[in-house]
Amino acid sequence: MILRKKLIAGNWKMNKTTADAVTLVQELIAEIGRQTEVDVLVCPPFTALDAVGRALEGSTLKSGAQNMHPEASGAFTGEVSASMLRALFVTHVILGHSERRTLFGEQDAFINQKVIAAFKNQLRPILCVGETLAEREAGDTLKVVQTQLEAGLEGVSTEQAPSLIVAYEPVWAIGTGKVATSDQAQEVHAFIRGLLVKLFGEAIAQKIRILYGGSMKPSNAAELLAQKDIDGGLIGGASLEARSFVELVKAAAAAK
Ligand code: PEP
C-alpha cells in the first residue's frame, strides 16, 4: 500500500497585511510548528512572503505563492517570476486557481507555461482544476477536469511529475459553504489518478498528491480526508484563522 503524506495548504488569497500574516504564522508555529505527520503550507499574498519566510525558519511549515508569471524577467508590470519566489525561500506555487481563470482570464496554455517554469525553478506547482456548477449540471465534470489537467501538464516529464501536486477544486464549492460530498470528491480524485497513471505510469501517479479544495473546514475534513485518493486540502476561508487551520492539520494527521 502506498502512503502519501497528507498536505494541508492554506490559500490566504488577498487577505492579511504582512503584520497580520506574521501573527497568524506565529500562532500556527506555536501549535503545529514542529509536527512532521502532515506537510503544512501557507500561501500568503506576495507582499507577506518575505516576512512569513523568515517567521517560518526553524519550523516544519513551508510557504507557497498564489501565482507567478512564466517568464524569468522583463517588461511584465505587476508580475512576479519563479526565481523571485525562490529567493524568498518559497517552495510551492498555486497555479490555475479558478479565481485566476475566471477573474483574470487565464487559459490552460498560459497555466501550462507557468507549470513548466515552476519545475524549471525547483518550485512545486499546485495545479488547480475543477468544474463550474453549470458544467457539473451539464454532466461535463470529468471532461472539464481532463482538459484542464492534460493541458496544464503538457511537457511535464516523468522526472518532474513526482513533485507535482494537483488540487481538485469544484468552482461551485469555493468560498460558497457548499462542499462536495466525499463520494463526489473521491469520484473525481480517482479519475484524476487514472489520468496521471496514463500520463506518467502507475508508480509515479501513486506518488502525486491530489488535494481537495472547496469549503473544507474542521467539521467536514475528516470524511473527505478519509477517502482513498484525497491526499490533503487546499483551504481558503478556514485557513485564515489559527484555530480552524490547526484543527484541519490535526484532522489530516488522524486520517493518515
Ligand atoms: C480556495 O480558494 O482554494 C478554496 C478552497 O477556498 P475555500 O476553502 O474558502 O472554499
Short mmCIF file of C-alpha atoms and ligand atoms in Angstrom, two decimals:
data_model
loop_
_atom_site.label_atom_id
_atom_site.label_comp_id
_atom_site.label_asym_id
_atom_site.label_seq_id
_atom_site.Cartn_x
_atom_site.Cartn_y
_atom_site.Cartn_z
CA MET A 1 0.00 0.00 0.00
CA ILE A 2 1.33 3.40 -0.94
CA LEU A 3 1.25 6.02 1.78
CA ARG A 4 1.14 9.57 0.60
CA LYS A 5 1.83 12.08 3.34
CA LYS A 6 -1.15 14.40 3.66
CA LEU A 7 -0.68 18.06 2.77
CA ILE A 8 -2.73 20.90 4.21
CA ALA A 9 -2.21 24.13 2.29
CA GLY A 10 -3.71 27.47 3.23
CA ASN A 11 -4.55 29.86 0.41
CA TRP A 12 -4.88 33.25 2.08
CA LYS A 13 -5.84 34.96 -1.18
CA MET A 14 -5.87 38.78 -0.95
CA ASN A 15 -6.09 38.78 2.83
CA LYS A 16 -3.72 39.85 5.60
CA THR A 17 -1.16 42.59 5.81
CA THR A 18 2.40 41.49 6.42
CA ALA A 19 1.98 42.06 10.17
CA ASP A 20 -1.27 40.05 10.28
CA ALA A 21 0.30 37.25 8.25
CA VAL A 22 3.26 37.01 10.63
CA THR A 23 0.94 36.94 13.64
CA LEU A 24 -1.03 34.06 12.13
CA VAL A 25 2.16 32.18 11.28
CA GLN A 26 3.42 32.61 14.83
CA GLU A 27 0.14 31.22 16.17
CA LEU A 28 0.42 28.24 13.81
CA ILE A 29 4.05 27.58 14.74
CA ALA A 30 3.16 27.59 18.44
CA GLU A 31 0.74 24.70 17.87
CA ILE A 32 1.95 22.75 14.85
CA GLY A 33 5.37 24.18 14.04
CA ARG A 34 7.26 21.01 14.92
CA GLN A 35 4.91 18.24 13.85
CA THR A 36 6.01 16.13 10.89
CA GLU A 37 2.99 13.86 10.40
CA VAL A 38 1.39 16.24 7.90
CA ASP A 39 3.01 18.62 5.42
CA VAL A 40 1.74 22.14 6.08
CA LEU A 41 1.96 25.04 3.66
CA VAL A 42 0.85 28.65 3.95
CA CYS A 43 0.33 30.77 0.84
CA PRO A 44 0.15 34.44 1.83
CA PRO A 45 -0.04 37.36 -0.61
CA PHE A 46 3.27 38.25 -2.35
CA THR A 47 3.77 41.22 -0.01
CA ALA A 48 3.99 38.97 3.05
CA LEU A 49 6.16 36.19 1.59
CA ASP A 50 9.46 37.60 2.78
CA ALA A 51 8.38 38.16 6.38
CA VAL A 52 6.47 34.88 6.50
CA GLY A 53 9.52 33.02 5.17
CA ARG A 54 11.62 34.46 7.98
CA ALA A 55 8.97 33.69 10.59
CA LEU A 56 8.79 30.06 9.41
CA GLU A 57 12.53 29.48 9.79
CA GLY A 58 13.24 26.56 12.10
CA SER A 59 9.67 25.22 11.84
CA THR A 60 8.35 22.38 9.68
CA LEU A 61 5.92 24.72 7.88
CA LYS A 62 6.61 25.88 4.34
CA SER A 63 5.50 28.84 2.28
CA GLY A 64 3.94 28.96 -1.16
CA ALA A 65 2.90 31.68 -3.59
CA GLN A 66 -0.59 32.04 -5.04
CA ASN A 67 0.53 32.73 -8.59
CA MET A 68 3.55 33.65 -10.71
CA HIS A 69 4.46 34.65 -14.25
CA PRO A 70 6.13 32.08 -16.54
CA GLU A 71 8.86 34.39 -17.85
CA ALA A 72 12.12 34.77 -15.93
CA SER A 73 12.17 38.59 -16.02
CA GLY A 74 11.25 41.54 -18.22
CA ALA A 75 8.51 44.02 -19.01
CA PHE A 76 5.57 42.37 -17.21
CA THR A 77 4.31 45.12 -14.95
CA GLY A 78 2.83 43.83 -11.73
CA GLU A 79 4.10 40.28 -12.17
CA VAL A 80 6.49 38.10 -10.19
CA SER A 81 8.80 35.36 -11.51
CA ALA A 82 9.72 31.93 -10.20
CA SER A 83 13.28 32.97 -9.34
CA MET A 84 11.96 35.92 -7.31
CA LEU A 85 9.85 33.49 -5.31
CA ARG A 86 12.76 31.11 -4.84
CA ALA A 87 14.81 33.97 -3.43
CA LEU A 88 12.19 34.25 -0.67
CA PHE A 89 12.53 30.54 0.21
CA VAL A 90 9.17 29.79 -1.34
CA THR A 91 8.83 26.07 -2.14
CA HIS A 92 5.39 25.77 -3.77
CA VAL A 93 3.18 27.81 -6.08
CA ILE A 94 -0.57 27.60 -6.66
CA LEU A 95 -1.27 27.72 -10.41
CA GLY A 96 -4.53 27.87 -12.33
CA HIS A 97 -6.72 28.68 -9.34
CA SER A 98 -10.31 29.15 -10.53
CA GLU A 99 -10.20 32.80 -9.46
CA ARG A 100 -7.23 33.32 -11.79
CA ARG A 101 -9.10 31.52 -14.56
CA THR A 102 -12.42 33.35 -14.18
CA LEU A 103 -11.45 36.81 -12.88
CA PHE A 104 -8.18 37.20 -14.78
CA GLY A 105 -8.91 35.17 -17.90
CA GLU A 106 -6.09 32.66 -17.52
CA GLN A 107 -6.23 29.89 -20.09
CA ASP A 108 -4.85 26.36 -19.94
CA ALA A 109 -1.92 27.10 -22.28
CA PHE A 110 -0.73 30.01 -20.13
CA ILE A 111 -1.13 27.97 -16.95
CA ASN A 112 0.91 25.22 -18.61
CA GLN A 113 3.75 27.68 -19.26
CA LYS A 114 3.73 28.52 -15.56
CA VAL A 115 3.80 24.85 -14.57
CA ILE A 116 6.84 24.31 -16.78
CA ALA A 117 8.56 27.43 -15.39
CA ALA A 118 7.84 26.33 -11.82
CA PHE A 119 9.50 22.95 -12.35
CA LYS A 120 12.44 24.59 -14.10
CA ASN A 121 13.00 26.66 -10.95
CA GLN A 122 12.51 23.84 -8.45
CA LEU A 123 9.15 25.16 -7.30
CA ARG A 124 6.43 22.57 -6.71
CA PRO A 125 3.31 23.52 -8.67
CA ILE A 126 -0.13 23.01 -7.16
CA LEU A 127 -2.19 22.79 -10.33
CA CYS A 128 -5.86 23.59 -9.67
CA VAL A 129 -8.59 22.05 -11.77
CA GLY A 130 -12.36 21.97 -11.35
CA GLU A 131 -15.73 22.44 -12.94
CA THR A 132 -18.33 25.19 -12.57
CA LEU A 133 -21.85 24.43 -11.39
CA ALA A 134 -23.18 24.74 -14.94
CA GLU A 135 -20.55 22.27 -16.17
CA ARG A 136 -21.43 19.79 -13.39
CA GLU A 137 -25.13 20.10 -14.11
CA ALA A 138 -24.47 19.51 -17.80
CA GLY A 139 -22.64 16.27 -16.91
CA ASP A 140 -19.31 17.68 -18.08
CA THR A 141 -17.31 17.46 -14.84
CA LEU A 142 -14.88 14.77 -15.90
CA LYS A 143 -14.41 16.21 -19.38
CA VAL A 144 -13.57 19.66 -17.96
CA VAL A 145 -11.17 18.23 -15.39
CA GLN A 146 -9.46 16.08 -18.03
CA THR A 147 -8.97 19.03 -20.39
CA GLN A 148 -7.57 21.28 -17.65
CA LEU A 149 -5.29 18.57 -16.28
CA GLU A 150 -3.88 17.34 -19.60
CA ALA A 151 -3.39 20.83 -20.99
CA GLY A 152 -1.87 22.07 -17.75
CA LEU A 153 0.63 19.20 -17.66
CA GLU A 154 1.75 19.20 -21.27
CA GLY A 155 5.51 18.75 -21.46
CA VAL A 156 5.93 17.70 -17.81
CA SER A 157 8.44 14.85 -17.61
CA THR A 158 8.28 11.68 -15.53
CA GLU A 159 11.26 13.01 -13.57
CA GLN A 160 9.34 16.16 -12.65
CA ALA A 161 5.96 14.58 -12.06
CA PRO A 162 6.52 13.21 -8.53
CA SER A 163 6.89 16.82 -7.30
CA LEU A 164 3.57 17.80 -8.81
CA ILE A 165 0.55 18.47 -6.62
CA VAL A 166 -2.94 18.60 -8.11
CA ALA A 167 -5.86 20.33 -6.41
CA TYR A 168 -9.39 19.37 -7.38
CA GLU A 169 -11.47 22.42 -6.61
CA PRO A 170 -15.07 22.37 -7.82
CA VAL A 171 -15.69 26.04 -8.55
CA TRP A 172 -19.21 25.86 -7.08
CA ALA A 173 -17.74 24.83 -3.72
CA ILE A 174 -15.09 27.55 -3.41
CA GLY A 175 -15.95 30.13 -0.79
CA THR A 176 -19.64 29.21 -1.03
CA GLY A 177 -20.01 26.97 2.00
CA LYS A 178 -21.19 24.23 -0.39
CA VAL A 179 -18.88 21.28 -0.11
CA ALA A 180 -18.66 18.32 -2.48
CA THR A 181 -19.78 15.13 -0.78
CA SER A 182 -16.94 12.75 -0.05
CA ASP A 183 -18.28 10.44 -2.78
CA GLN A 184 -18.43 13.27 -5.35
CA ALA A 185 -14.89 14.33 -4.47
CA GLN A 186 -13.47 10.80 -4.41
CA GLU A 187 -15.00 10.05 -7.81
CA VAL A 188 -13.14 12.96 -9.39
CA HIS A 189 -9.92 12.30 -7.44
CA ALA A 190 -9.90 8.67 -8.63
CA PHE A 191 -10.50 9.90 -12.17
CA ILE A 192 -7.56 12.31 -11.86
CA ARG A 193 -5.39 9.49 -10.50
CA GLY A 194 -6.31 7.43 -13.56
CA LEU A 195 -5.30 10.29 -15.86
CA LEU A 196 -2.00 10.62 -14.01
CA VAL A 197 -1.41 6.88 -14.49
CA LYS A 198 -1.88 7.33 -18.24
CA LEU A 199 0.46 10.33 -18.31
CA PHE A 200 3.23 9.16 -16.00
CA GLY A 201 2.70 5.47 -15.21
CA GLU A 202 1.29 3.75 -12.14
CA ALA A 203 4.24 4.14 -9.76
CA ILE A 204 4.61 7.88 -10.28
CA ALA A 205 0.85 8.52 -10.26
CA GLN A 206 0.65 6.85 -6.87
CA LYS A 207 3.17 9.36 -5.51
CA ILE A 208 1.36 12.50 -6.68
CA ARG A 209 -0.81 14.17 -4.09
CA ILE A 210 -4.30 15.25 -5.07
CA LEU A 211 -5.79 17.85 -2.71
CA TYR A 212 -9.45 18.67 -2.35
CA GLY A 213 -10.44 22.35 -2.16
CA GLY A 214 -13.83 23.92 -1.70
CA SER A 215 -15.23 24.95 1.67
CA MET A 216 -13.17 22.37 3.55
CA LYS A 217 -13.41 23.04 7.27
CA PRO A 218 -12.89 21.15 10.53
CA SER A 219 -16.47 19.82 10.51
CA ASN A 220 -16.20 18.14 7.09
CA ALA A 221 -12.46 17.46 6.80
CA ALA A 222 -12.31 14.02 8.43
CA GLU A 223 -14.75 12.45 5.99
CA LEU A 224 -13.11 14.00 2.95
CA LEU A 225 -9.58 13.15 4.10
CA ALA A 226 -10.57 9.53 4.74
CA GLN A 227 -11.11 8.98 1.02
CA LYS A 228 -8.55 6.82 -0.75
CA ASP A 229 -7.45 9.44 -3.29
CA ILE A 230 -7.83 12.61 -1.21
CA ASP A 231 -4.35 13.45 -0.02
CA GLY A 232 -4.99 16.72 1.74
CA GLY A 233 -6.72 20.03 1.33
CA LEU A 234 -6.27 23.41 -0.30
CA ILE A 235 -8.08 25.64 2.13
CA GLY A 236 -9.27 29.20 1.68
CA GLY A 237 -11.57 30.62 4.35
CA ALA A 238 -10.76 28.14 7.12
CA SER A 239 -7.02 28.81 6.77
CA LEU A 240 -7.34 32.46 7.75
CA GLU A 241 -7.73 31.72 11.41
CA ALA A 242 -5.27 29.70 13.52
CA ARG A 243 -7.83 27.59 15.36
CA SER A 244 -9.54 26.16 12.27
CA PHE A 245 -6.25 25.77 10.38
CA VAL A 246 -4.72 23.80 13.26
CA GLU A 247 -7.84 21.62 13.52
CA LEU A 248 -7.56 20.82 9.82
CA VAL A 249 -3.94 19.75 10.26
CA LYS A 250 -4.97 17.56 13.18
CA ALA A 251 -7.78 16.04 11.10
CA ALA A 252 -5.23 15.22 8.38
CA ALA A 253 -2.88 13.65 10.93
CA ALA A 254 -5.73 11.49 12.24
CA ALA A 255 -6.73 10.44 8.71
CA LYS A 256 -3.33 9.23 7.61
C1 PEP B 1 -9.65 28.06 -2.43
O1 PEP B 1 -9.76 29.23 -2.73
O2 PEP B 1 -8.71 27.41 -2.90
C2 PEP B 1 -10.65 27.47 -1.52
C3 PEP B 1 -10.75 26.19 -1.47
O3 PEP B 1 -11.40 28.35 -0.79
P1 PEP B 1 -12.48 27.97 0.35
O4 PEP B 1 -11.83 26.96 1.27
O5 PEP B 1 -12.77 29.26 1.05
O6 PEP B 1 -13.66 27.40 -0.34
#
